[in-house]
Short mmCIF file of N, CA and C in Angstrom, two decimals:
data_model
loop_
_atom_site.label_atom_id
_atom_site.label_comp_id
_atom_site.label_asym_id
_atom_site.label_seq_id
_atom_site.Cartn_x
_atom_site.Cartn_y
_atom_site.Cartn_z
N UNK A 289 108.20 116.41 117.49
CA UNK A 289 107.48 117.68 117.55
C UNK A 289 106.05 117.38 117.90
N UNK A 290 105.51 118.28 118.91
CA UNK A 290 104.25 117.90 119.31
C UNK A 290 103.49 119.49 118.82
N UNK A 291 102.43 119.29 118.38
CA UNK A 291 101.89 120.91 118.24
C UNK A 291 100.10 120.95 118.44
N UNK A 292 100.15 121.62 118.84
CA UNK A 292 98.38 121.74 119.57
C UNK A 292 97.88 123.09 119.52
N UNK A 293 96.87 123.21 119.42
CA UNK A 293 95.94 124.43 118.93
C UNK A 293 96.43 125.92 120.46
N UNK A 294 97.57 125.55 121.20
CA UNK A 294 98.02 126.13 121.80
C UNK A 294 99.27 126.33 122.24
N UNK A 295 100.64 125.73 121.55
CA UNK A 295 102.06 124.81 121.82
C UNK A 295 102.35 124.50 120.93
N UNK A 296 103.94 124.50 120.50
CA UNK A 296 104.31 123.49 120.17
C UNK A 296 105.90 122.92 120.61
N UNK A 297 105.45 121.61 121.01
CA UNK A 297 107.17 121.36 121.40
C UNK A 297 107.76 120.38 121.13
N UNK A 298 108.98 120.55 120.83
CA UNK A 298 110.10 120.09 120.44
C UNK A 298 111.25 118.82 120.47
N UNK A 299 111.62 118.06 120.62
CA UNK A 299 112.64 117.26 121.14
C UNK A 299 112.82 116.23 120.53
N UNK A 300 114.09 115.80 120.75
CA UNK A 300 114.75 114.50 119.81
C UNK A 300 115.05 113.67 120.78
N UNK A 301 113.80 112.14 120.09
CA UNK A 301 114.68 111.18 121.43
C UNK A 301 114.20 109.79 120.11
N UNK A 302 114.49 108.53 120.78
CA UNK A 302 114.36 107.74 119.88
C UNK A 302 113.18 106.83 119.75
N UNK A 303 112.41 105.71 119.44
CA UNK A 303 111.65 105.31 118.74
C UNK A 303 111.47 104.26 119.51
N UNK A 304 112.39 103.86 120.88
CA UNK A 304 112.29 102.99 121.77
C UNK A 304 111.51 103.42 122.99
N UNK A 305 111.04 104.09 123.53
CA UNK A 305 110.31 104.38 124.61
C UNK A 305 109.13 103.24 125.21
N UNK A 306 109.71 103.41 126.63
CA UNK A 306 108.34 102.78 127.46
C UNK A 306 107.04 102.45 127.15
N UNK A 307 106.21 101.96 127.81
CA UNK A 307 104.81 102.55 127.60
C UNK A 307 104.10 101.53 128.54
N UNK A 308 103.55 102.78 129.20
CA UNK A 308 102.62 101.80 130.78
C UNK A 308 101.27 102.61 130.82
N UNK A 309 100.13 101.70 130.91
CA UNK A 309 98.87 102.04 131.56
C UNK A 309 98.75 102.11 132.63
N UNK A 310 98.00 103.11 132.51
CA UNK A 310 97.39 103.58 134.55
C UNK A 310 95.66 104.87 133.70
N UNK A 311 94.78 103.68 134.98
CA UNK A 311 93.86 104.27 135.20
C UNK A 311 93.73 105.47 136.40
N UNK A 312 92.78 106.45 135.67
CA UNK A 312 92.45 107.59 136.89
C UNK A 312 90.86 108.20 136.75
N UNK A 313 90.41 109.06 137.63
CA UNK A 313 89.31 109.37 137.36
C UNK A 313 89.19 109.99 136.05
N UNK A 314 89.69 110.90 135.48
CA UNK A 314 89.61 111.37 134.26
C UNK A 314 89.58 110.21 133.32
N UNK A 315 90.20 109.30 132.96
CA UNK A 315 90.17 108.42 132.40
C UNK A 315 91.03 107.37 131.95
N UNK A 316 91.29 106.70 130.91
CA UNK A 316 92.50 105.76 130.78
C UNK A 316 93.88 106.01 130.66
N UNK A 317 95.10 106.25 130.42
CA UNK A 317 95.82 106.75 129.95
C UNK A 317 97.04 105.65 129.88
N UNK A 318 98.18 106.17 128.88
CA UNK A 318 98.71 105.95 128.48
C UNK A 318 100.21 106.51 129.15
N UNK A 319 101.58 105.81 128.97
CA UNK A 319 102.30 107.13 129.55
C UNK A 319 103.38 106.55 128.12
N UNK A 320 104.02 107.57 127.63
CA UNK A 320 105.52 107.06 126.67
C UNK A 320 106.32 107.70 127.32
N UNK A 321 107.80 106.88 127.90
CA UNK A 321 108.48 107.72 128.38
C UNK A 321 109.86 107.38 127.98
N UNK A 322 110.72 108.27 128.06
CA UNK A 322 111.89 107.52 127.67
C UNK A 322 112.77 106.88 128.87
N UNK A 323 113.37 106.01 128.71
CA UNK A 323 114.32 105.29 129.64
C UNK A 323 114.33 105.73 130.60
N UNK A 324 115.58 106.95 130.50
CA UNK A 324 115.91 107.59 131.71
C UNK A 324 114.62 108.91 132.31
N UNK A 325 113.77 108.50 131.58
CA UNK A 325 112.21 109.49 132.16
C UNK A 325 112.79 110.77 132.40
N UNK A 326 113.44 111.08 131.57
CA UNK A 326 113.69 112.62 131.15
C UNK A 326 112.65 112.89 130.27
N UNK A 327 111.98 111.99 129.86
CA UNK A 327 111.02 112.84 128.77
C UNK A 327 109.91 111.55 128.93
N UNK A 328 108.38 113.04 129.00
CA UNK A 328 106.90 111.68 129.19
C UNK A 328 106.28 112.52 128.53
N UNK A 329 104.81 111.76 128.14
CA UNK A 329 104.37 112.18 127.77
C UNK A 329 103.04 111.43 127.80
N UNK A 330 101.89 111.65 128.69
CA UNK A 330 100.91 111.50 129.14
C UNK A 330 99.68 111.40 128.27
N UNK A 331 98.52 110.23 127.62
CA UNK A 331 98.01 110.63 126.88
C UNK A 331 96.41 110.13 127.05
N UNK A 332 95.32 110.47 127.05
CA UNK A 332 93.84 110.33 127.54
C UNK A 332 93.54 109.29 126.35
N UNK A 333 93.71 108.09 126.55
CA UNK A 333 92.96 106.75 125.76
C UNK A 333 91.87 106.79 125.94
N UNK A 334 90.94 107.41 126.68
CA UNK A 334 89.35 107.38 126.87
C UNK A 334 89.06 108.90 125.35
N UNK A 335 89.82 109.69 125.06
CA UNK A 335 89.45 110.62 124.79
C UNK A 335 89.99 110.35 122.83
N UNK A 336 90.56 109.32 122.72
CA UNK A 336 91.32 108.80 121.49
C UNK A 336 90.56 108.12 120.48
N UNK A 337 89.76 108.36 119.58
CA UNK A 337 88.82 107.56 118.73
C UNK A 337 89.40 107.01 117.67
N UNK A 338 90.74 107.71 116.79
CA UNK A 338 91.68 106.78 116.01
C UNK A 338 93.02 107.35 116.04
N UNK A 339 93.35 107.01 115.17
CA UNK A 339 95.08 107.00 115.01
C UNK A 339 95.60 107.24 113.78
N UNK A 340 96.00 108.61 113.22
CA UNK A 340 96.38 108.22 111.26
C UNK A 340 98.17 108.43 111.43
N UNK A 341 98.65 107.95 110.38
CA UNK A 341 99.89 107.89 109.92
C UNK A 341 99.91 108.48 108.79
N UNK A 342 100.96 109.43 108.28
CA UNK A 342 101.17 109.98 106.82
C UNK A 342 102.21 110.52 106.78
N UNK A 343 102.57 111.01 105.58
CA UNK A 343 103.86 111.74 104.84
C UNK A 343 102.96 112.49 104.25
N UNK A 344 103.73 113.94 104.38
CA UNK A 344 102.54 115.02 103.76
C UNK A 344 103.58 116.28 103.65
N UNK A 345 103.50 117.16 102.84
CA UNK A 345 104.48 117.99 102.48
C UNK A 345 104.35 119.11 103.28
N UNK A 346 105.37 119.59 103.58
CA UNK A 346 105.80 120.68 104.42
C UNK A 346 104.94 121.79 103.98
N UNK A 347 104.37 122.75 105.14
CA UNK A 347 104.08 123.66 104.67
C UNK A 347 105.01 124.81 104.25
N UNK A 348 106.21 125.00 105.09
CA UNK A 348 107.01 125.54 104.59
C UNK A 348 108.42 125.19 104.18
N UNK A 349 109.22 125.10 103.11
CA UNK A 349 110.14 124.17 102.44
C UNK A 349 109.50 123.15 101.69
N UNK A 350 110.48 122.65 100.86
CA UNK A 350 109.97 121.25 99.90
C UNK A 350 111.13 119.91 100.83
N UNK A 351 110.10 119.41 101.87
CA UNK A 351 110.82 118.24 102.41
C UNK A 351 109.19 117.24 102.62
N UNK A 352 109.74 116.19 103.25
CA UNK A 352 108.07 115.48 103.82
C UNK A 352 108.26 115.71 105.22
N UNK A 353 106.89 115.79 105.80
CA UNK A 353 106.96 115.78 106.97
C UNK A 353 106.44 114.01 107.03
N UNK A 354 106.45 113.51 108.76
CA UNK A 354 106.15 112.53 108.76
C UNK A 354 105.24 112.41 110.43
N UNK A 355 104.11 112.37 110.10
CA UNK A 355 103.03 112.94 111.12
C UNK A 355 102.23 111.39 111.83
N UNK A 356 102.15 111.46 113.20
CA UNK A 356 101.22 110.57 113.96
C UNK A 356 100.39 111.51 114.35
N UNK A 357 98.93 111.39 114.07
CA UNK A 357 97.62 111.98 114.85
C UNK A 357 97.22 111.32 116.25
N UNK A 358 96.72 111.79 116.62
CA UNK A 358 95.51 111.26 117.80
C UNK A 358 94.41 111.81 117.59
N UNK A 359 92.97 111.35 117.25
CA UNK A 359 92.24 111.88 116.98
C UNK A 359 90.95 111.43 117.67
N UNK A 360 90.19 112.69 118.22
CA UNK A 360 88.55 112.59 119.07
C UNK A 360 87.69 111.82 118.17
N UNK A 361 86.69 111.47 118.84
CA UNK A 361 85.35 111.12 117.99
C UNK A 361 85.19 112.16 116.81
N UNK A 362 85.49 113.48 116.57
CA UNK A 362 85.30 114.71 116.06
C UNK A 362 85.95 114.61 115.04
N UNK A 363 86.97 114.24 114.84
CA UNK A 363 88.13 113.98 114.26
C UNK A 363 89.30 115.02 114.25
N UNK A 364 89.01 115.77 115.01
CA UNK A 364 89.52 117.08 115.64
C UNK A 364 91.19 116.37 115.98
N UNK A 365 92.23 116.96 116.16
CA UNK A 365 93.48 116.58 116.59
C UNK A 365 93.43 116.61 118.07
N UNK A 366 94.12 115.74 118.85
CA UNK A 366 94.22 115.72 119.98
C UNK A 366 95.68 115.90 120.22
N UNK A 367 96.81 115.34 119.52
CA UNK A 367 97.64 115.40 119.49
C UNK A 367 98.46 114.84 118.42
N UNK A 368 99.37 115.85 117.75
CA UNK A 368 100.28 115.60 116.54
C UNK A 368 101.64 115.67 116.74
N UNK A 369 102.64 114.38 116.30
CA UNK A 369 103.86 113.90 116.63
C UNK A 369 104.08 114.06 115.37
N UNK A 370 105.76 114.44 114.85
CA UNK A 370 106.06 114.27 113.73
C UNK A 370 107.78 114.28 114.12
N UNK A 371 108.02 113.17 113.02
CA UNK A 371 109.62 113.12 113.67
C UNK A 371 110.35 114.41 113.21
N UNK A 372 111.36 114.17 114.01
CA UNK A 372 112.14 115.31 114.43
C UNK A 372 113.38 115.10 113.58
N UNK A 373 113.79 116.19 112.37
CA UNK A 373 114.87 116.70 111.12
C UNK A 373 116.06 116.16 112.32
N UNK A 374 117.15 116.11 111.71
CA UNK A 374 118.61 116.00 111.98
C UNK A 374 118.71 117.25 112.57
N UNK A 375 119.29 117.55 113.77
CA UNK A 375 119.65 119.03 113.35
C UNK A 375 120.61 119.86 112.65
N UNK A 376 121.80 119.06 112.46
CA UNK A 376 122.82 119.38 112.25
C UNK A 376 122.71 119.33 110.41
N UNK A 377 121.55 118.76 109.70
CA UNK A 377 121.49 118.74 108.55
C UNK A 377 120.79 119.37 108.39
N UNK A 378 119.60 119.96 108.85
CA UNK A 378 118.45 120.67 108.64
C UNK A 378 117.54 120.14 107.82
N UNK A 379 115.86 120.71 107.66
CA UNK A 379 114.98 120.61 107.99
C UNK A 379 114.39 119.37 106.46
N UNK A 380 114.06 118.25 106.83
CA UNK A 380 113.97 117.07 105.35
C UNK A 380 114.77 116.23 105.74
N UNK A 381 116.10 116.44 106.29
CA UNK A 381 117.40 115.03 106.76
C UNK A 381 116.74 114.64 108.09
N UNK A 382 116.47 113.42 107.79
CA UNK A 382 116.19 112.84 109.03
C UNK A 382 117.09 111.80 109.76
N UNK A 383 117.38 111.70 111.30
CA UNK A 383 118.10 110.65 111.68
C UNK A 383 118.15 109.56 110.79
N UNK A 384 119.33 108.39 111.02
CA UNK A 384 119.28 107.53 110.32
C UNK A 384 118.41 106.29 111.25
N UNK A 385 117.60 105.45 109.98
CA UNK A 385 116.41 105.15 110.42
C UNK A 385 115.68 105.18 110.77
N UNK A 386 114.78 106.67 110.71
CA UNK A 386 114.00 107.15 111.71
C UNK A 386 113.04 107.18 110.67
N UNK A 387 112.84 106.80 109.12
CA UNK A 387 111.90 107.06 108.13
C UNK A 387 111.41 105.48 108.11
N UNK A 388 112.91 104.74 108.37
CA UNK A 388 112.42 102.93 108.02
C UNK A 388 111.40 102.68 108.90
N UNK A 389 111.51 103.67 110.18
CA UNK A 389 110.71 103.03 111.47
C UNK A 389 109.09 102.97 111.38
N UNK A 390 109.27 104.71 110.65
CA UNK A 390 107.97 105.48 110.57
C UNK A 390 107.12 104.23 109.16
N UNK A 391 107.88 104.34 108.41
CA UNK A 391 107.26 103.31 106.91
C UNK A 391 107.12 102.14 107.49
N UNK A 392 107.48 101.11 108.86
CA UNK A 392 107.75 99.86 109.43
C UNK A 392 106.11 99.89 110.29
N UNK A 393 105.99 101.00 110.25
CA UNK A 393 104.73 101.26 111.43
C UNK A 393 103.61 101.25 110.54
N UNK A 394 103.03 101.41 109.36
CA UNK A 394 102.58 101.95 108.56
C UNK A 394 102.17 100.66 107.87
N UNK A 395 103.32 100.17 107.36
CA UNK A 395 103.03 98.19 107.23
C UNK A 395 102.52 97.54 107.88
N UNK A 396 102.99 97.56 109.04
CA UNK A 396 102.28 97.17 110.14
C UNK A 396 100.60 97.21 110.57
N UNK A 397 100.53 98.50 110.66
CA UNK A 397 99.01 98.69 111.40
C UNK A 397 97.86 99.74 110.26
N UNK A 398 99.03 100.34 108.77
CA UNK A 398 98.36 100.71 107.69
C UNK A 398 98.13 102.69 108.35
N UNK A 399 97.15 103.17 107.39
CA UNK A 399 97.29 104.81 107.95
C UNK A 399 96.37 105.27 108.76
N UNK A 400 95.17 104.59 109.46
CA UNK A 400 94.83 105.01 110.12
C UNK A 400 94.31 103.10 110.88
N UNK A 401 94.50 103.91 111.98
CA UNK A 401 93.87 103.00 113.16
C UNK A 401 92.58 103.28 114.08
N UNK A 402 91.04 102.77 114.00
CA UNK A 402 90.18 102.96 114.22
C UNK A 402 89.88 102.12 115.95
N UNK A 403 89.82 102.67 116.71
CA UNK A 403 89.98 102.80 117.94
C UNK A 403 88.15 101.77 118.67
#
């Protein structure tokens, strides 16, 4: 789930995706795409000042959500990822392993990443 102060969208894919740099005049960027590049997603590394990770409770229902920021110098959101419920279980069931990945990332590089 991606959601922005104008959007929000949707889709289930997995935790393996691409990822290639390419410079342009606007600035650095990033691309995540999946395999078969049915799904991208384009992102301004010049415009990216950190990075947080969290589990934070739903605003609506009692489940966790599980949220990646992108965040300006401002600390303003640039862009918010949060994995995507089962669908077929609804909204708290998450794919299997899709929480180990998120907690694997978190060990890794901790909750926020300063750019």
């Amino acid at each position: 789930i991606n959601i922005s102060n104008g959007a929000v969208l949707e889709t289930i894919g997995r935790f393996d995706y691409s990822v290639t740099h390419f410079d342009t005049p606007k600035g650095e960027f990033i691309t995540i795409s999946s395999i078969d590049k049915l799904f991208e997603c384009h992102i301004n590394t010049s415009t990216v000042s950190s990075i947080t990770l969290s589990k934070e409770n739903a605003k609506l229902g009692e489940f966790s959500l599980y949220v990646i920021r992108f965040k300006d110098e401002n600390g303003s959101n640039l862009l918010s990822c949060l994995l995507q419920y089962d669908p077929s279980k609804g909204p708290g069931n998450y794919l299997d392993m899709a929480v180990n990945r998120f907690d694997a990332l978190i060990a890794r590089y901790g909750t926020q990443l300063v750019l």
